[in-house]
C-alpha atoms as an extended CHARMM CRD file, in Angstrom:
* protein
*
       109  EXT
         1         1  MET       CA              0.0000000000        0.0000000000        0.0000000000  PROA      1               0.0000000000
         2         2  SER       CA              1.1800000000        3.4930000000       -0.8160000000  PROA      2               0.0000000000
         3         3  VAL       CA             -0.5800000000        6.6710000000        0.3660000000  PROA      3               0.0000000000
         4         4  ASP       CA              0.4220000000       10.2810000000       -0.2230000000  PROA      4               0.0000000000
         5         5  ALA       CA             -2.4550000000       12.0380000000        1.5840000000  PROA      5               0.0000000000
         6         6  GLN       CA             -2.3450000000       15.4930000000        0.0640000000  PROA      6               0.0000000000
         7         7  THR       CA             -4.0000000000       17.2560000000       -2.8560000000  PROA      7               0.0000000000
         8         8  GLY       CA             -2.2500000000       15.8600000000       -5.9390000000  PROA      8               0.0000000000
         9         9  GLY       CA             -1.2230000000       12.7440000000       -3.9850000000  PROA      9               0.0000000000
        10        10  HSD       CA             -2.3970000000        9.1490000000       -4.3790000000  PROA      10              0.0000000000
        11        11  GLN       CA             -3.6030000000        5.9170000000       -2.7640000000  PROA      11              0.0000000000
        12        12  ARG       CA             -2.4510000000        2.6150000000       -4.2520000000  PROA      12              0.0000000000
        13        13  LEU       CA             -3.3140000000       -0.8290000000       -2.9340000000  PROA      13              0.0000000000
        14        14  MET       CA             -4.4930000000       -4.2940000000       -3.9280000000  PROA      14              0.0000000000
        15        15  MET       CA             -7.7910000000       -5.6410000000       -2.5540000000  PROA      15              0.0000000000
        16        16  ARG       CA             -8.0050000000       -9.4290000000       -2.3590000000  PROA      16              0.0000000000
        17        17  GLY       CA            -10.8280000000      -11.8100000000       -1.4720000000  PROA      17              0.0000000000
        18        18  ARG       CA            -10.0060000000      -14.4730000000        1.1230000000  PROA      18              0.0000000000
        19        19  ALA       CA            -10.3610000000      -18.1720000000        0.3070000000  PROA      19              0.0000000000
        20        20  ASP       CA            -13.3850000000      -18.4400000000        2.6530000000  PROA      20              0.0000000000
        21        21  GLN       CA            -15.3720000000      -15.6740000000        0.9180000000  PROA      21              0.0000000000
        22        22  GLY       CA            -17.3470000000      -17.8360000000       -1.5270000000  PROA      22              0.0000000000
        23        23  ASP       CA            -17.8440000000      -15.9410000000       -4.7930000000  PROA      23              0.0000000000
        24        24  TRP       CA            -15.1950000000      -13.4400000000       -3.7120000000  PROA      24              0.0000000000
        25        25  ALA       CA            -12.4720000000      -16.0910000000       -3.1900000000  PROA      25              0.0000000000
        26        26  GLY       CA             -9.5050000000      -15.2180000000       -5.3570000000  PROA      26              0.0000000000
        27        27  PHE       CA            -10.9310000000      -11.7880000000       -6.2280000000  PROA      27              0.0000000000
        28        28  GLU       CA             -8.2790000000       -9.1160000000       -6.8420000000  PROA      28              0.0000000000
        29        29  CYS       CA             -8.7370000000       -5.4450000000       -7.5890000000  PROA      29              0.0000000000
        30        30  ALA       CA             -6.0110000000       -2.8190000000       -7.8530000000  PROA      30              0.0000000000
        31        31  VAL       CA             -6.8790000000        0.6200000000       -6.4660000000  PROA      31              0.0000000000
        32        32  ASP       CA             -4.9800000000        3.5500000000       -7.9630000000  PROA      32              0.0000000000
        33        33  ARG       CA             -6.7300000000        6.6920000000       -6.7110000000  PROA      33              0.0000000000
        34        34  ASN       CA             -5.4680000000       10.2360000000       -7.2890000000  PROA      34              0.0000000000
        35        35  PHE       CA             -6.4430000000       12.7800000000       -4.6420000000  PROA      35              0.0000000000
        36        36  THR       CA             -7.9470000000       15.9560000000       -6.0890000000  PROA      36              0.0000000000
        37        37  ASP       CA             -8.8170000000       17.6320000000       -2.7710000000  PROA      37              0.0000000000
        38        38  VAL       CA             -7.5570000000       16.9320000000        0.7590000000  PROA      38              0.0000000000
        39        39  VAL       CA             -8.4530000000       18.9880000000        3.8370000000  PROA      39              0.0000000000
        40        40  GLU       CA             -6.9270000000       17.5010000000        6.9950000000  PROA      40              0.0000000000
        41        41  ASN       CA             -9.5350000000       15.9700000000        9.3450000000  PROA      41              0.0000000000
        42        42  GLU       CA            -12.3840000000       17.0880000000        7.0410000000  PROA      42              0.0000000000
        43        43  LEU       CA            -12.3120000000       15.8580000000        3.4610000000  PROA      43              0.0000000000
        44        44  ILE       CA            -10.6230000000       13.5230000000        0.9710000000  PROA      44              0.0000000000
        45        45  VAL       CA            -11.7320000000       13.5450000000       -2.6810000000  PROA      45              0.0000000000
        46        46  GLY       CA            -10.2090000000       11.3760000000       -5.3610000000  PROA      46              0.0000000000
        47        47  THR       CA            -10.6740000000        9.8240000000       -8.7800000000  PROA      47              0.0000000000
        48        48  GLU       CA             -9.7020000000        6.4500000000      -10.1800000000  PROA      48              0.0000000000
        49        49  GLU       CA            -10.2330000000        4.5070000000      -13.3700000000  PROA      49              0.0000000000
        50        50  ILE       CA            -12.2790000000        1.3270000000      -12.9320000000  PROA      50              0.0000000000
        51        51  PHE       CA            -12.5320000000       -1.5130000000      -15.4090000000  PROA      51              0.0000000000
        52        52  GLY       CA            -15.5310000000       -3.6960000000      -16.1980000000  PROA      52              0.0000000000
        53        53  PRO       CA            -17.0600000000       -5.7620000000      -18.9860000000  PROA      53              0.0000000000
        54        54  ASP       CA            -18.0650000000       -2.5930000000      -20.8670000000  PROA      54              0.0000000000
        55        55  GLY       CA            -14.6100000000       -1.0020000000      -20.6860000000  PROA      55              0.0000000000
        56        56  SER       CA            -13.2770000000        1.5750000000      -18.2630000000  PROA      56              0.0000000000
        57        57  ALA       CA            -14.8470000000        4.5570000000      -16.4980000000  PROA      57              0.0000000000
        58        58  LEU       CA            -13.7280000000        7.2970000000      -14.1560000000  PROA      58              0.0000000000
        59        59  MET       CA            -15.0650000000        6.8900000000      -10.6080000000  PROA      59              0.0000000000
        60        60  ASN       CA            -15.1300000000        9.6520000000       -8.0130000000  PROA      60              0.0000000000
        61        61  THR       CA            -14.8160000000        8.9860000000       -4.2820000000  PROA      61              0.0000000000
        62        62  ARG       CA            -15.5360000000       11.5130000000       -1.5340000000  PROA      62              0.0000000000
        63        63  PHE       CA            -14.8200000000       10.9090000000        2.1730000000  PROA      63              0.0000000000
        64        64  GLU       CA            -16.2910000000       13.5000000000        4.5560000000  PROA      64              0.0000000000
        65        65  PHE       CA            -15.3600000000       13.4970000000        8.2550000000  PROA      65              0.0000000000
        66        66  HSD       CA            -17.7740000000       15.1720000000       10.7020000000  PROA      66              0.0000000000
        67        67  ASP       CA            -17.6930000000       15.5950000000       14.4730000000  PROA      67              0.0000000000
        68        68  ALA       CA            -20.2710000000       13.3920000000       16.1880000000  PROA      68              0.0000000000
        69        69  PRO       CA            -21.4880000000       13.1180000000       19.8030000000  PROA      69              0.0000000000
        70        70  GLU       CA            -19.3820000000       11.3370000000       22.4320000000  PROA      70              0.0000000000
        71        71  ASN       CA            -16.0810000000       12.4080000000       20.8490000000  PROA      71              0.0000000000
        72        72  LYS       CA            -16.7320000000       10.2650000000       17.7630000000  PROA      72              0.0000000000
        73        73  THR       CA            -16.3890000000       10.9120000000       14.0450000000  PROA      73              0.0000000000
        74        74  LYS       CA            -19.0950000000       10.4070000000       11.4390000000  PROA      74              0.0000000000
        75        75  LEU       CA            -17.7290000000        9.2560000000        8.0650000000  PROA      75              0.0000000000
        76        76  ILE       CA            -19.7650000000        9.8060000000        4.8930000000  PROA      76              0.0000000000
        77        77  ILE       CA            -18.5530000000        8.0210000000        1.7550000000  PROA      77              0.0000000000
        78        78  ARG       CA            -19.9120000000        8.8560000000       -1.6810000000  PROA      78              0.0000000000
        79        79  GLN       CA            -18.6880000000        6.9160000000       -4.6940000000  PROA      79              0.0000000000
        80        80  GLY       CA            -19.7330000000        6.8020000000       -8.3290000000  PROA      80              0.0000000000
        81        81  PRO       CA            -20.9710000000        6.7620000000      -10.9020000000  PROA      81              0.0000000000
        82        82  LEU       CA            -21.4290000000        2.9930000000      -10.6860000000  PROA      82              0.0000000000
        83        83  THR       CA            -23.5590000000        0.5320000000      -12.6410000000  PROA      83              0.0000000000
        84        84  GLU       CA            -26.1140000000       -1.4260000000      -10.6030000000  PROA      84              0.0000000000
        85        85  SER       CA            -23.8550000000       -4.4910000000      -10.6730000000  PROA      85              0.0000000000
        86        86  LEU       CA            -20.7690000000       -2.5620000000       -9.5800000000  PROA      86              0.0000000000
        87        87  ALA       CA            -22.7540000000       -0.7300000000       -6.8920000000  PROA      87              0.0000000000
        88        88  GLY       CA            -23.6340000000       -4.0470000000       -5.2270000000  PROA      88              0.0000000000
        89        89  GLN       CA            -20.0370000000       -5.2430000000       -5.3450000000  PROA      89              0.0000000000
        90        90  ASN       CA            -18.8560000000       -1.8880000000       -4.0620000000  PROA      90              0.0000000000
        91        91  ARG       CA            -21.3350000000       -1.9250000000       -1.1540000000  PROA      91              0.0000000000
        92        92  TYR       CA            -20.2260000000       -5.4430000000       -0.1920000000  PROA      92              0.0000000000
        93        93  GLY       CA            -16.5770000000       -4.3660000000       -0.2550000000  PROA      93              0.0000000000
        94        94  TRP       CA            -17.1530000000       -1.3720000000        2.0280000000  PROA      94              0.0000000000
        95        95  GLU       CA            -19.3520000000       -3.3530000000        4.4430000000  PROA      95              0.0000000000
        96        96  SER       CA            -16.7900000000       -6.1480000000        4.7450000000  PROA      96              0.0000000000
        97        97  SER       CA            -14.0090000000       -3.5870000000        5.2670000000  PROA      97              0.0000000000
        98        98  PHE       CA            -15.8740000000       -1.9690000000        8.1470000000  PROA      98              0.0000000000
        99        99  THR       CA            -16.6720000000       -5.3740000000        9.6660000000  PROA      99              0.0000000000
       100       100  LYS       CA            -12.9370000000       -6.1660000000        9.6610000000  PROA      100             0.0000000000
       101       101  LEU       CA            -12.1360000000       -2.7450000000       11.1270000000  PROA      101             0.0000000000
       102       102  ASP       CA            -14.6630000000       -3.2810000000       13.9540000000  PROA      102             0.0000000000
       103       103  VAL       CA            -12.9530000000       -6.5720000000       14.8520000000  PROA      103             0.0000000000
       104       104  LEU       CA             -9.5200000000       -4.9160000000       14.9250000000  PROA      104             0.0000000000
       105       105  LEU       CA            -10.6980000000       -1.9610000000       17.0130000000  PROA      105             0.0000000000
       106       106  THR       CA            -12.5060000000       -4.2120000000       19.4930000000  PROA      106             0.0000000000
       107       107  ALA       CA             -9.3920000000       -6.3730000000       19.9010000000  PROA      107             0.0000000000
       108       108  ALA       CA             -7.2330000000       -3.2750000000       20.4630000000  PROA      108             0.0000000000
       109       109  ALA       CA             -9.5370000000       -1.8400000000       23.1450000000  PROA      109             0.0000000000
């Protein structure tokens, strides 16, 4: 993984499905996102090219960080445009990522 968290920077990583993830076993997807706007502790906006059966498309991702009660942070993620098929895959990917993060944070507490 490589991250240069500043406007004009990038995020590069490889997502992989584990062997026990059924249809996602063996899945691999390279992420090569370029950051177009970064405001520390507030906002990260980036673009990346995604590839599918109909060719490639430019996808935008926006992460907004907001103060929430009890000294917590609310994260809003907007991503698109996505086809219906890609939207479902994308939703699954984010949900599984947050499930893994919850496990790690609980273990660290």
